[in-house]
CSV table of C-alpha atoms and ligand atoms in Angstrom, one decimal:
chain,number,residue,atom,x,y,z
A,1,MET,CA,8.4,33.8,11.7
A,2,GLN,CA,5.6,35.2,13.8
A,3,GLU,CA,3.1,33.2,11.9
A,4,THR,CA,4.9,30.0,12.9
A,5,ALA,CA,5.3,31.0,16.5
A,6,THR,CA,1.6,31.7,16.9
A,7,ARG,CA,0.7,28.5,15.1
A,8,GLN,CA,2.9,26.3,17.2
A,9,ALA,CA,1.4,27.8,20.3
A,10,VAL,CA,-1.9,26.1,19.6
A,11,ARG,CA,-1.8,22.5,21.0
A,12,LYS,CA,-4.5,20.5,19.5
A,13,LYS,CA,-5.2,16.8,19.0
A,14,LEU,CA,-5.3,14.9,15.8
A,15,PHE,CA,-6.7,11.4,15.0
A,16,VAL,CA,-6.1,9.8,11.6
A,17,ARG,CA,-7.9,6.7,10.5
A,18,THR,CA,-6.4,5.0,7.4
A,19,TYR,CA,-8.1,2.8,4.9
A,20,GLY,CA,-6.7,1.2,1.7
A,21,CYS,CA,-3.2,0.5,0.6
A,22,GLN,CA,0.3,1.2,2.0
A,23,MET,CA,0.5,4.4,0.0
A,24,ASN,CA,-2.3,5.7,2.2
A,25,VAL,CA,-0.4,4.6,5.3
A,26,TYR,CA,2.6,6.6,4.1
A,27,ASP,CA,0.4,9.6,3.3
A,28,SER,CA,-1.2,9.4,6.8
A,29,GLU,CA,2.3,9.5,8.4
A,30,ARG,CA,3.3,12.5,6.3
A,31,MET,CA,0.0,14.3,7.1
A,32,SER,CA,0.6,13.7,10.8
A,33,ASP,CA,4.2,15.0,10.5
A,34,MET,CA,3.0,18.1,8.8
A,35,LEU,CA,0.2,18.8,11.2
A,36,ALA,CA,2.6,18.2,14.1
A,37,ALA,CA,4.6,21.1,12.8
A,38,VAL,CA,1.5,23.4,13.2
A,39,GLY,CA,0.7,22.2,16.7
A,40,TYR,CA,-1.3,19.0,16.4
A,41,GLU,CA,-0.3,16.1,18.6
A,42,ALA,CA,-1.6,12.5,18.3
A,43,ALA,CA,-4.9,11.6,20.0
A,44,ARG,CA,-5.5,8.1,21.2
A,45,THR,CA,-9.1,8.0,20.0
A,46,ALA,CA,-11.4,10.0,17.8
A,47,GLU,CA,-13.4,11.0,20.9
A,48,GLU,CA,-10.6,13.2,22.2
A,49,ALA,CA,-9.5,14.7,18.9
A,50,ASP,CA,-10.0,18.3,17.7
A,51,LEU,CA,-9.4,17.1,14.1
A,52,VAL,CA,-10.3,13.7,12.7
A,53,VAL,CA,-8.8,12.8,9.3
A,54,LEU,CA,-10.3,9.8,7.4
A,55,ASN,CA,-7.8,8.8,4.8
A,56,THR,CA,-10.0,6.9,2.4
A,57,CYS,CA,-9.9,4.2,-0.3
A,58,HIS,CA,-12.1,4.0,-3.4
A,59,ILE,CA,-10.9,0.7,-4.8
A,60,ARG,CA,-14.0,-1.4,-4.1
A,61,GLU,CA,-17.6,-0.3,-3.2
A,62,LYS,CA,-17.3,-1.7,0.3
A,63,ALA,CA,-14.1,0.3,1.0
A,64,ALA,CA,-15.7,3.5,-0.2
A,65,GLU,CA,-18.9,3.1,1.7
A,66,LYS,CA,-17.1,2.5,5.0
A,67,VAL,CA,-16.3,6.2,5.0
A,68,TYR,CA,-19.9,7.3,5.2
A,69,SER,CA,-20.7,5.0,8.1
A,70,GLU,CA,-17.6,6.3,9.9
A,71,VAL,CA,-18.7,9.9,9.3
A,72,GLY,CA,-22.1,9.0,10.6
A,73,ARG,CA,-20.5,7.8,13.9
A,74,LEU,CA,-18.3,11.0,14.1
A,75,ARG,CA,-21.4,13.2,13.6
A,76,ALA,CA,-22.7,12.1,17.0
A,77,LEU,CA,-19.4,13.2,18.6
A,78,LYS,CA,-19.6,16.5,16.7
A,79,ASP,CA,-23.1,17.2,17.9
A,80,ARG,CA,-21.7,17.2,21.4
A,81,ARG,CA,-18.5,19.1,20.4
A,82,PRO,CA,-19.3,21.4,17.6
A,83,ASP,CA,-15.7,22.7,17.3
A,84,MET,CA,-14.4,19.3,16.2
A,85,LEU,CA,-13.3,19.2,12.5
A,86,ILE,CA,-13.7,16.3,10.2
A,87,ALA,CA,-11.5,15.9,7.1
A,88,VAL,CA,-12.0,13.3,4.4
A,89,ALA,CA,-8.7,12.7,2.6
A,90,GLY,CA,-7.5,10.1,0.1
A,91,CYS,CA,-9.1,8.5,-2.9
A,92,VAL,CA,-12.8,8.9,-2.0
A,93,ALA,CA,-12.1,12.6,-1.6
A,94,GLN,CA,-10.4,12.7,-5.0
A,95,ALA,CA,-13.1,10.7,-6.8
A,96,GLU,CA,-16.2,12.4,-5.2
A,97,GLY,CA,-14.9,15.9,-4.4
A,98,GLU,CA,-17.8,18.2,-3.2
A,99,GLU,CA,-20.2,15.3,-3.4
A,100,VAL,CA,-18.7,14.0,-0.1
A,101,MET,CA,-20.1,17.1,1.6
A,102,ARG,CA,-23.4,16.8,0.0
A,103,ARG,CA,-23.7,13.2,1.2
A,104,ALA,CA,-22.2,14.0,4.6
A,105,PRO,CA,-22.6,17.6,5.6
A,106,ALA,CA,-20.7,17.0,8.9
A,107,VAL,CA,-17.5,16.9,6.8
A,108,ASP,CA,-15.5,20.2,7.0
A,109,ILE,CA,-12.6,19.5,4.6
A,110,VAL,CA,-12.2,17.3,1.5
A,111,VAL,CA,-8.6,17.0,0.5
A,112,GLY,CA,-7.3,14.8,-2.4
A,113,PRO,CA,-4.1,12.7,-2.2
A,114,GLN,CA,-2.0,15.4,-4.0
A,115,ALA,CA,-3.2,18.4,-1.9
A,116,TYR,CA,-2.2,17.3,1.6
A,117,HIS,CA,0.5,19.9,1.9
A,118,ARG,CA,-2.2,22.5,1.9
A,119,LEU,CA,-4.0,21.1,4.9
A,120,PRO,CA,-2.8,23.7,7.4
A,121,GLU,CA,-4.2,26.5,5.2
A,122,MET,CA,-7.4,24.6,4.7
A,123,LEU,CA,-7.8,24.1,8.4
A,124,ALA,CA,-7.4,27.8,9.0
A,125,TRP,CA,-10.1,28.3,6.5
A,126,ALA,CA,-12.4,25.7,7.9
A,127,GLU,CA,-12.0,27.2,11.4
A,128,ARG,CA,-13.1,30.6,10.1
A,129,ALA,CA,-15.8,29.4,7.8
A,130,ARG,CA,-17.5,27.0,10.3
A,131,GLY,CA,-20.1,24.9,8.5
A,132,GLY,CA,-18.9,26.2,5.1
A,133,GLY,CA,-16.6,23.4,4.0
A,134,VAL,CA,-13.3,23.5,2.0
A,135,VAL,CA,-12.4,21.3,-0.9
A,136,ASP,CA,-9.0,20.8,-2.6
A,137,VAL,CA,-8.5,18.0,-5.1
A,138,ASP,CA,-5.7,19.5,-7.1
A,139,PHE,CA,-3.4,17.2,-9.1
A,140,ARG,CA,0.2,18.1,-8.6
A,141,PRO,CA,2.2,15.3,-7.0
A,142,GLU,CA,5.6,17.1,-7.3
A,143,ALA,CA,4.3,19.9,-5.1
A,144,LYS,CA,3.1,17.4,-2.5
A,145,PHE,CA,6.5,15.7,-2.1
A,146,ASP,CA,8.4,19.0,-2.2
A,147,GLU,CA,6.3,20.6,0.5
A,148,LEU,CA,5.6,17.8,2.9
A,149,PRO,CA,8.2,18.0,5.7
A,150,ALA,CA,10.6,15.1,6.4
A,151,PRO,CA,9.7,13.0,9.4
A,152,GLU,CA,11.0,14.3,12.7
A,153,ARG,CA,9.9,11.4,14.8
A,154,PRO,CA,11.5,8.0,15.3
A,155,VAL,CA,10.3,5.6,12.6
A,156,GLY,CA,9.9,1.8,12.9
A,157,SER,CA,12.6,-0.7,11.8
A,158,SER,CA,10.7,-1.1,8.5
A,159,ALA,CA,9.6,2.1,6.9
A,160,PHE,CA,7.5,3.0,3.8
A,161,LEU,CA,8.9,5.4,1.2
A,162,THR,CA,6.6,6.5,-1.7
A,163,ILE,CA,8.7,6.9,-4.8
A,164,GLN,CA,6.0,6.8,-7.5
A,165,GLU,CA,2.4,7.9,-7.6
A,166,GLY,CA,-0.4,7.4,-10.1
A,167,CYS,CA,-1.1,5.0,-12.9
A,168,ASP,CA,-1.3,5.2,-16.7
A,169,LYS,CA,-2.4,1.6,-17.3
A,170,PHE,CA,-6.2,2.1,-17.1
A,171,CYS,CA,-7.2,-1.5,-16.3
A,172,THR,CA,-10.9,-1.5,-17.1
A,173,PHE,CA,-11.9,-2.3,-13.6
A,174,CYS,CA,-9.8,0.2,-11.7
A,175,VAL,CA,-10.3,3.7,-10.2
A,176,VAL,CA,-6.6,4.4,-9.4
A,177,PRO,CA,-5.8,6.3,-12.7
A,178,TYR,CA,-8.7,8.6,-11.8
A,179,THR,CA,-8.0,9.0,-8.1
A,180,ARG,CA,-4.2,9.2,-8.2
A,181,GLY,CA,-3.7,10.7,-11.6
A,182,ALA,CA,-0.9,10.1,-14.2
A,183,GLU,CA,2.3,8.2,-13.3
A,184,TYR,CA,4.8,10.4,-11.6
A,185,SER,CA,8.3,9.4,-10.4
A,186,ARG,CA,10.1,11.3,-7.7
A,187,PRO,CA,13.6,12.3,-8.5
A,188,ALA,CA,16.3,9.9,-7.3
A,189,ALA,CA,18.0,12.5,-5.1
A,190,ALA,CA,14.8,13.2,-3.2
A,191,VAL,CA,14.3,9.4,-2.6
A,192,ILE,CA,17.9,8.9,-1.5
A,193,ALA,CA,17.7,11.9,0.9
A,194,GLU,CA,14.5,10.5,2.4
A,195,ALA,CA,16.0,7.0,2.7
A,196,ARG,CA,19.0,8.4,4.6
A,197,GLU,CA,16.6,10.3,6.9
A,198,LEU,CA,14.6,7.2,7.6
A,199,VAL,CA,17.8,5.2,8.4
A,200,GLN,CA,18.9,7.9,10.8
A,201,ARG,CA,15.6,7.7,12.6
A,202,GLY,CA,15.8,4.0,13.1
A,203,ALA,CA,14.7,2.2,9.9
A,204,ARG,CA,16.7,-0.9,8.8
A,205,GLU,CA,14.3,-1.9,6.0
A,206,ILE,CA,12.8,0.4,3.4
A,207,VAL,CA,9.7,-0.6,1.4
A,208,LEU,CA,9.5,1.5,-1.8
A,209,LEU,CA,5.9,2.2,-2.6
A,210,GLY,CA,4.1,3.1,-5.8
A,211,GLN,CA,0.8,2.2,-7.5
A,212,ASN,CA,3.1,1.0,-10.2
A,213,VAL,CA,6.4,1.1,-8.4
A,214,ASN,CA,8.4,-0.7,-11.1
A,215,ALA,CA,7.3,1.9,-13.7
A,216,TRP,CA,9.5,4.3,-11.6
A,217,CYS,CA,11.8,6.1,-14.0
A,218,GLY,CA,13.3,9.1,-12.3
A,219,GLU,CA,15.6,12.0,-12.8
A,220,ALA,CA,19.0,11.0,-11.6
A,221,PRO,CA,21.9,13.0,-10.2
A,222,GLY,CA,23.8,14.5,-13.2
A,223,GLY,CA,20.7,14.8,-15.4
A,224,SER,CA,20.3,11.2,-16.6
A,225,THR,CA,17.4,8.9,-16.0
A,226,TRP,CA,17.5,5.9,-13.7
A,227,THR,CA,15.4,2.7,-13.7
A,228,LEU,CA,14.1,1.2,-10.5
A,229,ALA,CA,16.9,-1.4,-10.5
A,230,ARG,CA,19.5,1.4,-10.6
A,231,LEU,CA,17.7,3.2,-7.8
A,232,ILE,CA,17.6,0.1,-5.7
A,233,ARG,CA,21.4,-0.3,-6.2
A,234,ALA,CA,22.0,3.2,-5.0
A,235,LEU,CA,19.7,2.7,-2.0
A,236,ALA,CA,21.5,-0.6,-1.1
A,237,ASP,CA,24.7,1.3,-0.9
A,238,ILE,CA,23.4,3.6,1.9
A,239,GLU,CA,25.1,2.7,5.2
A,240,GLY,CA,22.5,1.2,7.5
A,241,VAL,CA,20.0,0.0,4.8
A,242,GLU,CA,19.9,-3.7,5.4
A,243,ARG,CA,16.8,-4.7,3.5
A,244,LEU,CA,14.9,-3.3,0.5
A,245,ARG,CA,11.5,-4.2,-0.9
A,246,TYR,CA,9.2,-2.6,-3.5
A,247,THR,CA,5.5,-2.9,-4.0
A,248,THR,CA,3.2,-3.0,-6.1
A,249,SER,CA,4.5,-4.1,-9.4
A,250,HIS,CA,2.9,-4.5,-12.8
A,251,PRO,CA,4.1,-7.5,-15.0
A,252,ARG,CA,4.6,-5.1,-18.0
A,253,ASP,CA,7.2,-3.1,-16.1
A,254,MET,CA,9.2,-6.1,-14.9
A,255,SER,CA,12.3,-5.1,-16.9
A,256,ASP,CA,15.4,-7.3,-17.5
A,257,ASP,CA,17.6,-5.2,-15.2
A,258,LEU,CA,15.0,-5.4,-12.4
A,259,ILE,CA,14.8,-9.2,-12.7
A,260,GLU,CA,18.6,-9.4,-12.6
A,261,ALA,CA,18.7,-7.1,-9.6
A,262,HIS,CA,17.0,-9.9,-7.6
A,263,GLY,CA,20.0,-12.1,-8.1
A,264,ALA,CA,22.6,-9.4,-7.7
A,265,ILE,CA,21.6,-7.2,-4.8
A,266,PRO,CA,21.6,-9.1,-1.4
A,267,ALA,CA,19.6,-6.3,0.4
A,268,LEU,CA,16.8,-6.8,-2.1
A,269,MET,CA,14.5,-9.3,-0.3
A,270,PRO,CA,13.4,-12.5,-2.1
A,271,PHE,CA,9.7,-11.7,-2.0
A,272,LEU,CA,7.7,-10.1,-4.8
A,273,HIS,CA,4.1,-9.0,-5.0
A,274,LEU,CA,3.3,-9.3,-8.7
A,275,PRO,CA,-0.4,-9.2,-9.3
A,276,ILE,CA,-1.8,-11.0,-12.4
A,277,GLN,CA,-5.6,-10.7,-11.6
A,278,ALA,CA,-6.7,-13.6,-13.8
A,279,GLY,CA,-5.3,-16.7,-15.6
A,280,SER,CA,-7.3,-16.5,-18.8
A,281,ASP,CA,-6.0,-14.4,-21.7
A,282,ARG,CA,-9.6,-13.6,-22.7
A,283,VAL,CA,-10.2,-12.0,-19.3
A,284,LEU,CA,-6.8,-10.4,-19.2
A,285,GLU,CA,-7.6,-8.7,-22.5
A,286,ARG,CA,-11.0,-7.5,-21.3
A,287,MET,CA,-9.2,-6.1,-18.2
A,288,ASN,CA,-6.8,-4.3,-20.5
A,289,ARG,CA,-3.8,-5.8,-18.6
A,290,ARG,CA,-1.9,-5.8,-21.9
A,291,HIS,CA,0.0,-9.0,-21.2
A,292,ARG,CA,-0.9,-12.7,-21.5
A,293,ALA,CA,-0.8,-15.4,-18.9
A,294,SER,CA,2.2,-16.9,-20.7
A,295,ASP,CA,4.2,-13.6,-20.4
A,296,TYR,CA,3.6,-13.7,-16.6
A,297,ARG,CA,4.7,-17.3,-16.4
A,298,ARG,CA,7.9,-16.4,-18.3
A,299,ILE,CA,8.6,-13.5,-15.9
A,300,VAL,CA,8.2,-15.8,-12.9
A,301,GLU,CA,10.6,-18.4,-14.5
A,302,ARG,CA,13.2,-15.7,-15.0
A,303,LEU,CA,12.8,-14.3,-11.5
A,304,ARG,CA,13.3,-17.8,-10.2
A,305,ALA,CA,16.3,-18.3,-12.3
A,306,ALA,CA,17.8,-15.1,-10.9
A,307,ARG,CA,16.8,-15.8,-7.3
A,308,PRO,CA,15.7,-19.4,-6.8
A,309,ASP,CA,14.1,-18.9,-3.4
A,310,ILE,CA,12.0,-15.9,-4.4
A,311,ALA,CA,8.5,-16.1,-2.9
A,312,LEU,CA,5.6,-14.7,-4.9
A,313,ALA,CA,2.4,-13.0,-4.1
A,314,SER,CA,-0.5,-11.8,-6.3
A,315,ASP,CA,-3.9,-10.2,-6.4
A,316,PHE,CA,-6.8,-11.8,-8.2
A,317,ILE,CA,-10.3,-10.6,-9.3
A,318,VAL,CA,-13.0,-13.2,-9.8
A,319,GLY,CA,-16.3,-12.7,-11.5
A,320,PHE,CA,-14.9,-10.1,-13.9
A,321,PRO,CA,-17.6,-9.3,-16.5
A,322,GLY,CA,-17.6,-12.1,-19.1
A,323,GLU,CA,-15.5,-14.5,-17.0
A,324,SER,CA,-16.8,-18.0,-17.8
A,325,GLU,CA,-16.3,-21.2,-15.7
A,326,ARG,CA,-13.5,-22.2,-18.2
A,327,ASP,CA,-11.8,-18.8,-17.8
A,328,PHE,CA,-11.9,-19.1,-14.0
A,329,GLU,CA,-10.5,-22.7,-14.2
A,330,GLN,CA,-7.5,-21.1,-16.0
A,331,THR,CA,-7.0,-18.9,-13.0
A,332,LEU,CA,-7.0,-22.0,-10.7
A,333,ALA,CA,-4.5,-23.7,-13.1
A,334,LEU,CA,-2.2,-20.7,-13.1
A,335,VAL,CA,-2.2,-20.6,-9.3
A,336,ARG,CA,-1.4,-24.3,-9.1
A,337,ASP,CA,1.4,-23.9,-11.5
A,338,ILE,CA,3.0,-20.9,-9.9
A,339,GLY,CA,2.6,-21.7,-6.2
A,340,TYR,CA,2.1,-18.5,-4.2
A,341,ALA,CA,3.4,-17.7,-0.8
A,342,GLN,CA,0.6,-15.3,-0.2
A,343,ALA,CA,-2.3,-13.6,-2.2
A,344,TYR,CA,-5.3,-11.3,-2.0
A,345,SER,CA,-8.4,-12.2,-3.9
A,346,PHE,CA,-11.5,-10.1,-4.5
A,347,LYS,CA,-14.9,-10.3,-6.1
A,348,PHE,CA,-15.2,-7.9,-9.0
A,349,SER,CA,-16.7,-4.6,-7.7
A,350,ALA,CA,-18.3,-2.3,-10.4
A,351,ARG,CA,-16.8,1.1,-9.9
A,352,PRO,CA,-18.5,4.2,-11.2
A,353,GLY,CA,-16.9,5.6,-14.3
A,354,THR,CA,-14.8,2.6,-15.2
A,355,PRO,CA,-15.4,0.7,-18.5
A,356,ALA,CA,-16.0,-2.7,-16.8
A,357,ALA,CA,-18.8,-1.2,-14.7
A,358,ALA,CA,-20.8,-0.6,-17.9
A,359,ASP,CA,-20.0,-4.1,-19.4
A,360,PRO,CA,-23.3,-5.9,-20.1
A,361,LEU,CA,-21.8,-9.3,-19.3
A,362,GLN,CA,-21.8,-8.9,-15.4
A,363,VAL,CA,-21.4,-12.2,-13.5
A,364,PRO,CA,-24.1,-13.0,-11.0
A,365,PRO,CA,-22.9,-12.3,-7.4
A,366,GLU,CA,-23.6,-15.9,-6.3
A,367,VAL,CA,-21.4,-17.2,-9.1
A,368,ALA,CA,-18.6,-14.8,-8.1
A,369,SER,CA,-18.9,-15.8,-4.4
A,370,GLU,CA,-18.6,-19.4,-5.2
A,371,ARG,CA,-15.5,-18.9,-7.4
A,372,LEU,CA,-14.0,-16.7,-4.7
A,373,ALA,CA,-14.4,-19.4,-2.1
A,374,ARG,CA,-12.8,-22.0,-4.4
A,375,LEU,CA,-9.8,-19.7,-5.2
A,376,GLN,CA,-9.3,-18.7,-1.6
A,377,GLU,CA,-9.3,-22.3,-0.5
A,378,LEU,CA,-6.5,-23.1,-3.0
A,379,LEU,CA,-4.5,-19.9,-2.1
A,380,ASN,CA,-4.9,-20.6,1.7
A,381,ASN,CA,-3.6,-24.1,1.1
A,382,GLN,CA,-0.6,-22.8,-0.8
A,383,GLN,CA,0.2,-20.3,1.9
A,384,GLN,CA,0.1,-23.1,4.5
A,385,VAL,CA,2.3,-25.3,2.4
A,386,PHE,CA,4.8,-22.4,2.0
A,387,ASN,CA,4.8,-21.7,5.7
A,388,ARG,CA,5.2,-25.3,6.7
A,389,GLY,CA,8.1,-25.6,4.2
A,390,CYS,CA,9.9,-23.1,6.4
A,391,VAL,CA,9.9,-25.3,9.5
A,392,GLY,CA,13.4,-26.5,10.2
A,393,MET,CA,15.0,-23.6,8.3
A,394,ARG,CA,17.1,-20.8,9.9
A,395,LEU,CA,15.8,-17.5,8.7
A,396,THR,CA,17.0,-13.9,9.3
A,397,VAL,CA,14.3,-12.0,11.0
A,398,LEU,CA,14.0,-8.2,11.4
A,399,PHE,CA,12.3,-7.6,14.8
A,400,GLU,CA,9.7,-4.9,14.5
A,401,ARG,CA,7.5,-4.9,17.6
A,402,PRO,CA,6.4,-6.7,20.8
A,403,GLY,CA,4.4,-9.8,20.2
A,404,ARG,CA,1.1,-10.6,21.9
A,405,ARG,CA,2.7,-12.7,24.6
A,406,PRO,CA,5.1,-11.0,27.1
A,407,GLY,CA,8.8,-11.6,26.3
A,408,GLN,CA,8.0,-12.2,22.7
A,409,LEU,CA,8.8,-10.1,19.6
A,410,VAL,CA,7.4,-10.2,16.1
A,411,GLY,CA,9.5,-9.6,13.0
A,412,ARG,CA,9.5,-10.4,9.3
A,413,SER,CA,11.3,-13.2,7.5
A,414,PRO,CA,12.9,-12.4,4.1
A,415,TYR,CA,9.7,-13.9,2.6
A,416,MET,CA,7.5,-11.4,4.5
A,417,GLN,CA,6.1,-13.9,6.9
A,418,ALA,CA,5.5,-12.7,10.5
A,419,VAL,CA,7.8,-14.6,12.8
A,420,HIS,CA,7.4,-14.8,16.6
A,421,ALA,CA,10.3,-15.5,18.9
A,422,GLU,CA,11.3,-14.9,22.5
A,423,ALA,CA,13.5,-11.8,22.7
A,424,ASP,CA,13.8,-8.7,24.8
A,425,THR,CA,12.2,-5.5,23.5
A,426,ALA,CA,15.7,-4.0,23.3
A,427,ARG,CA,16.2,-6.2,20.3
A,428,ILE,CA,13.5,-4.4,18.2
A,429,GLY,CA,15.2,-3.1,15.1
A,430,GLU,CA,17.8,-5.9,15.1
A,431,LEU,CA,18.3,-8.6,12.5
A,432,ALA,CA,18.6,-12.1,14.2
A,433,GLU,CA,18.8,-15.6,13.0
A,434,VAL,CA,15.7,-17.6,14.1
A,435,ASP,CA,15.3,-21.4,13.9
A,436,ILE,CA,11.7,-21.9,12.7
A,437,LEU,CA,9.9,-24.5,14.9
A,438,ALA,CA,6.3,-24.1,13.9
A,439,ALA,CA,4.0,-22.7,11.2
A,440,GLY,CA,0.5,-21.4,11.4
A,441,PRO,CA,-1.7,-20.1,8.5
A,442,ASN,CA,-0.4,-16.6,8.8
A,443,SER,CA,2.8,-16.7,10.8
A,444,LEU,CA,5.8,-18.7,11.9
A,445,SER,CA,7.4,-19.1,15.3
A,446,GLY,CA,10.8,-20.1,16.4
A,447,ARG,CA,13.8,-19.7,18.6
A,448,SER,CA,16.9,-17.6,18.1
A,449,PRO,CA,20.2,-19.4,18.8
A,450,THR,CA,21.9,-16.1,19.4
A,451,ILE,CA,19.5,-14.5,21.8
B,501,SAH,N1,-1.5,-1.2,-9.0
B,501,SAH,C1,-1.7,-2.4,-8.5
B,501,SAH,C2,-3.1,-2.6,-7.9
B,501,SAH,C3,-3.7,-1.6,-7.1
B,501,SAH,S1,-5.4,-1.9,-6.5
B,501,SAH,C4,-1.7,-3.4,-9.7
B,501,SAH,O1,-1.8,-3.0,-10.8
B,501,SAH,O2,-1.5,-4.6,-9.4
B,501,SAH,C5,-5.1,-3.4,-5.6
B,501,SAH,C6,-5.9,-4.6,-6.0
B,501,SAH,O3,-7.3,-4.3,-5.9
B,501,SAH,C7,-5.8,-4.9,-7.5
B,501,SAH,O4,-4.6,-5.6,-7.7
B,501,SAH,C8,-7.0,-5.7,-7.8
B,501,SAH,O5,-6.8,-7.1,-7.5
B,501,SAH,C9,-8.0,-5.1,-6.8
B,501,SAH,N2,-9.0,-4.3,-7.4
B,501,SAH,C10,-8.9,-3.1,-8.1
B,501,SAH,N3,-10.0,-2.7,-8.6
B,501,SAH,C11,-11.0,-3.6,-8.3
B,501,SAH,C12,-12.4,-3.8,-8.5
B,501,SAH,N4,-13.0,-2.9,-9.2
B,501,SAH,N5,-13.0,-4.9,-8.0
B,501,SAH,C13,-12.3,-5.8,-7.3
B,501,SAH,N6,-11.0,-5.7,-7.1
B,501,SAH,C14,-10.3,-4.7,-7.5
B,502,SF4,FE1,-5.2,-0.1,-11.3
B,502,SF4,FE2,-4.3,-1.4,-13.3
B,502,SF4,FE3,-3.1,0.8,-12.6
B,502,SF4,FE4,-2.9,-1.3,-11.0
B,502,SF4,S1,-2.1,-1.1,-13.1
B,502,SF4,S2,-3.4,0.7,-10.4
B,502,SF4,S3,-4.9,-2.3,-11.3
B,502,SF4,S4,-5.2,0.6,-13.4
B,503,F3S,FE1,-7.4,2.6,-2.3
B,503,F3S,FE2,-6.5,4.7,-3.4
B,503,F3S,FE3,-4.8,2.9,-2.5
B,503,F3S,S1,-8.2,3.6,-4.1
B,503,F3S,S2,-5.9,1.0,-2.8
B,503,F3S,S3,-6.2,4.1,-1.3
B,503,F3S,S4,-4.5,4.2,-4.3
């Protein structure tokens, strides 16, 4: 009791910078909630913060290296204000551990993605052991979720909810199984309780997150086990949950009941991010994706049979070791056949410790760059075509925040496009019909007949 009282008396400022995927965004929010409970309020900039947390990403070399340049900038601040603390959290912390402090001695704390709940303890340590440094990269996701407090602040109309962590797939290019550990599914009751909490605090849409979200397989009320489709049904029944999404999925875990759920549950939005990475079976095999391009095409067919308007997104890697021009053309052919609403594409980045990094058949960087440009041109065209196809349609939009121009709000269509429309800020959090009048490369704009 006394411990809490003294801790809460300290008012300090926290600045969190987030890199990487949505799961890091969720983790940053939870870290902020937890640190708020021990007296840290949000700072607007790193300059005015007592504690700066860099929540990092290790997925590609560029992402991982950003952290070190950021710590370099923060060091200059710390030279002027020696009591400022710097924490490196997230996947670089997990992958590199103490090495982070060797490379960047200005860092006081290194905390892995499963050890956030111990941050307050670590802070107390770091304050006492100035210049000593504290590292915690323990792997126990269940402890993390049990001990992080539920959010006490208002949340946006669309809220993230992590239901699954880690990955057992071991694609040969990927660091995630090493940085996030084995697959872990949170129990259904914990997910449902958190969803209720989010709705109470203002969420209308819940985005279920996991590195392999459709591998979720959780303990259910009564001791049985539920699939993701069953969980989605339970969440759709919660009063106030208007929309549900889940990301990111693996084709191997796209089970029959999940595909059917897209046709049966109106709250489940008709948009799916289903990465394939490459269109050639030879490359897919070398990536250890454990499915063929034809399996993926079949899943897409079945999804479209269940929900004809479903829009698809994917991730692609070009220049994977051993990828020939012919292999790459199969990726282009697959993209042409499927027709994506949106996609991310990357040049292969050799990550330390992964099998693909040691592959002798590395593709020269200029070949990978040239392929990336060709793929991106095709994907950008498809996105434009998809967006233009929405002009003249009436779409339901969930307004999320003010737009750039005064009097304008931005929300999301069922297909994840950003939609701009004239509306008062009081309408944030509302679902409204919008007649789509124009399409840009990355967003739509329109007018609501009811506003
Ligand atoms: N779990 C998700 C992906 C998480 S990583 C899935 O299986 O789809 C997000 C994306 O980063 C991947 O889909 C992949 O396209 C890309 N990526 C991962 N490792 C990479 C690497 N070494 N080089 C380039 N891109 C990579
Ligand atoms: Fe990485 Fe593959 Fe796991 Fe996705 S499925 S997180 S790409 S190892
Ligand atoms: Fe990056 Fe870790 Fe997410 S490596 S993509 S932050 S799981």
